[in-house]
């Protein structure tokens, strides 16, 4: 596990970004985080000698097959569990569940994966003494010794084979009972089952899989999946979406990066500088847990020996402002400035960077929301604190991923700060933030939409991006005052049920790349600066009568400067959430009818599309079109009519080449084409296909 506290106090230290590995096992108390800075002026390590006050290690861990990776951490706190899709096990149907996991505390009634209660559900059950049994449809035998070693990864398989219910641990049968299975079960799957049982114990689930009658109905691999991201609260698995139900300041969490968990009322670390500090540039990557901990819970502070961090001889670099949920920076008594709403578990990972000198202070979150102030300080700090203050009374509840303090001289300009920020941001499989977080554009994230009909007030949908510069969140709200026109969210997707469903937004006139993740496909197009004031399934309004229906997983707007990698990363995020990678097997007719804002249409697999009639009709600013595979479409009538800026068409496009009776009536009529050499199939109608193409 990489436990990184980099305290740099000398510009001659060129190795500050070099990491070392400090071994810490799953949920082990961490008494010391080694300082990685070098040189005669480097400070000391961060320490905590009292075991009860030590932060806990949540490193990447190996699964039973020896692969290092992530997991779902489930703490000894009631009310924490994950709920997945509903499954049915019919009467006398065989079934088998498979779980890879690590247990550090058995507790009482530890039930990692199943559904329902004892009388009508199913699941494997561990007891406090380490014994195990299976319950299924109200039947089960006496518990037996499991042979599980605490802290060691193991694989459990359990189920009903047609004659017996059974539990195997690492391939060895531990439990069996001959029972009937005449009743059926229908219940949402749960990780850390709650129904009718009191669940405690500390453990990690690396994989959960369920097979019914030889068919896989659910498969969730936290260790191997790259689509499940660190800190995700909702994610898609084989079989359907999973949502985490969190409770307390030590909540259930997807761990895909090594972190230190500061969750108790006393956990914290303290260290000594090897000199007196009169300024510094802090970079801290962390996520907030629960309510964030105590009032004024600290992330990182410095103080004079025998003094306090809120005196002018010290500084509270990063902390929660009281219990407000706001992120305070460079605070001392009488001067508090905050980033609103950014000390909140809803934000996931954030990267806070704060520069403090005796004459000026500044702060950014995720490379954006820049703030600065001028406070007269008299810094002479010899000590630093992580997750706490000097008196151990104001502790933060956070997962800390990375912390570095540089001397001001060693970060002479924004280019250097950006290089450091990018290094920290890019350390994991998934970045803490990306271009979408920092470039003053929007992300309407369906996992952050209000459950139920989207209307206004608390039922509005905000497109604000954590840490971005796009202003007050109220100005980004998507609302719908007409109930019959309101799309409905289940907290994971937003469903547009008919062609009246849409959302009203404040007028936006920003050019860039729009990525729409939907059940019809994950589409991307470059748009100009036309004023828009509506969001619908496929983005903006073209013609009210042609709005499409389906499920929306999110809409992301990137700046025009976005690279191809940026665009594909945003698209991949929405596909990971559940959006269809390829266009669906149906008609995309009129999908972008009269979309005057589209300048360039991005490539997507359209090989299953059956009709493209009127799809890009009157896209008068569309100048770039890709070589789409529309080989199974039977109609292209009026598809690009009035696309006056479209001067060329890709020769590699496949238009109805695998279909019969293909119609090209007025397909490119009155477009801006100067030539045409795209191979076409034998068509039944090409009437007026290139009529009035005067160029």
PDB file of C-alpha atoms in Angstrom, residues 10 257 302 305 647:
ATOM      1  CA  UNK A  10      13.633  22.581   0.572  1.00  0.00           C
ATOM      2  CA  UNK A 257      -7.203   3.071  -4.634  1.00  0.00           C
ATOM      3  CA  UNK A 302       0.269  23.433  10.998  1.00  0.00           C
ATOM      4  CA  UNK A 305       5.100  24.229  19.253  1.00  0.00           C
ATOM      5  CA  UNK A 647     -19.521  19.743 -48.372  1.00  0.00           C
TER       6      UNK A 647
END
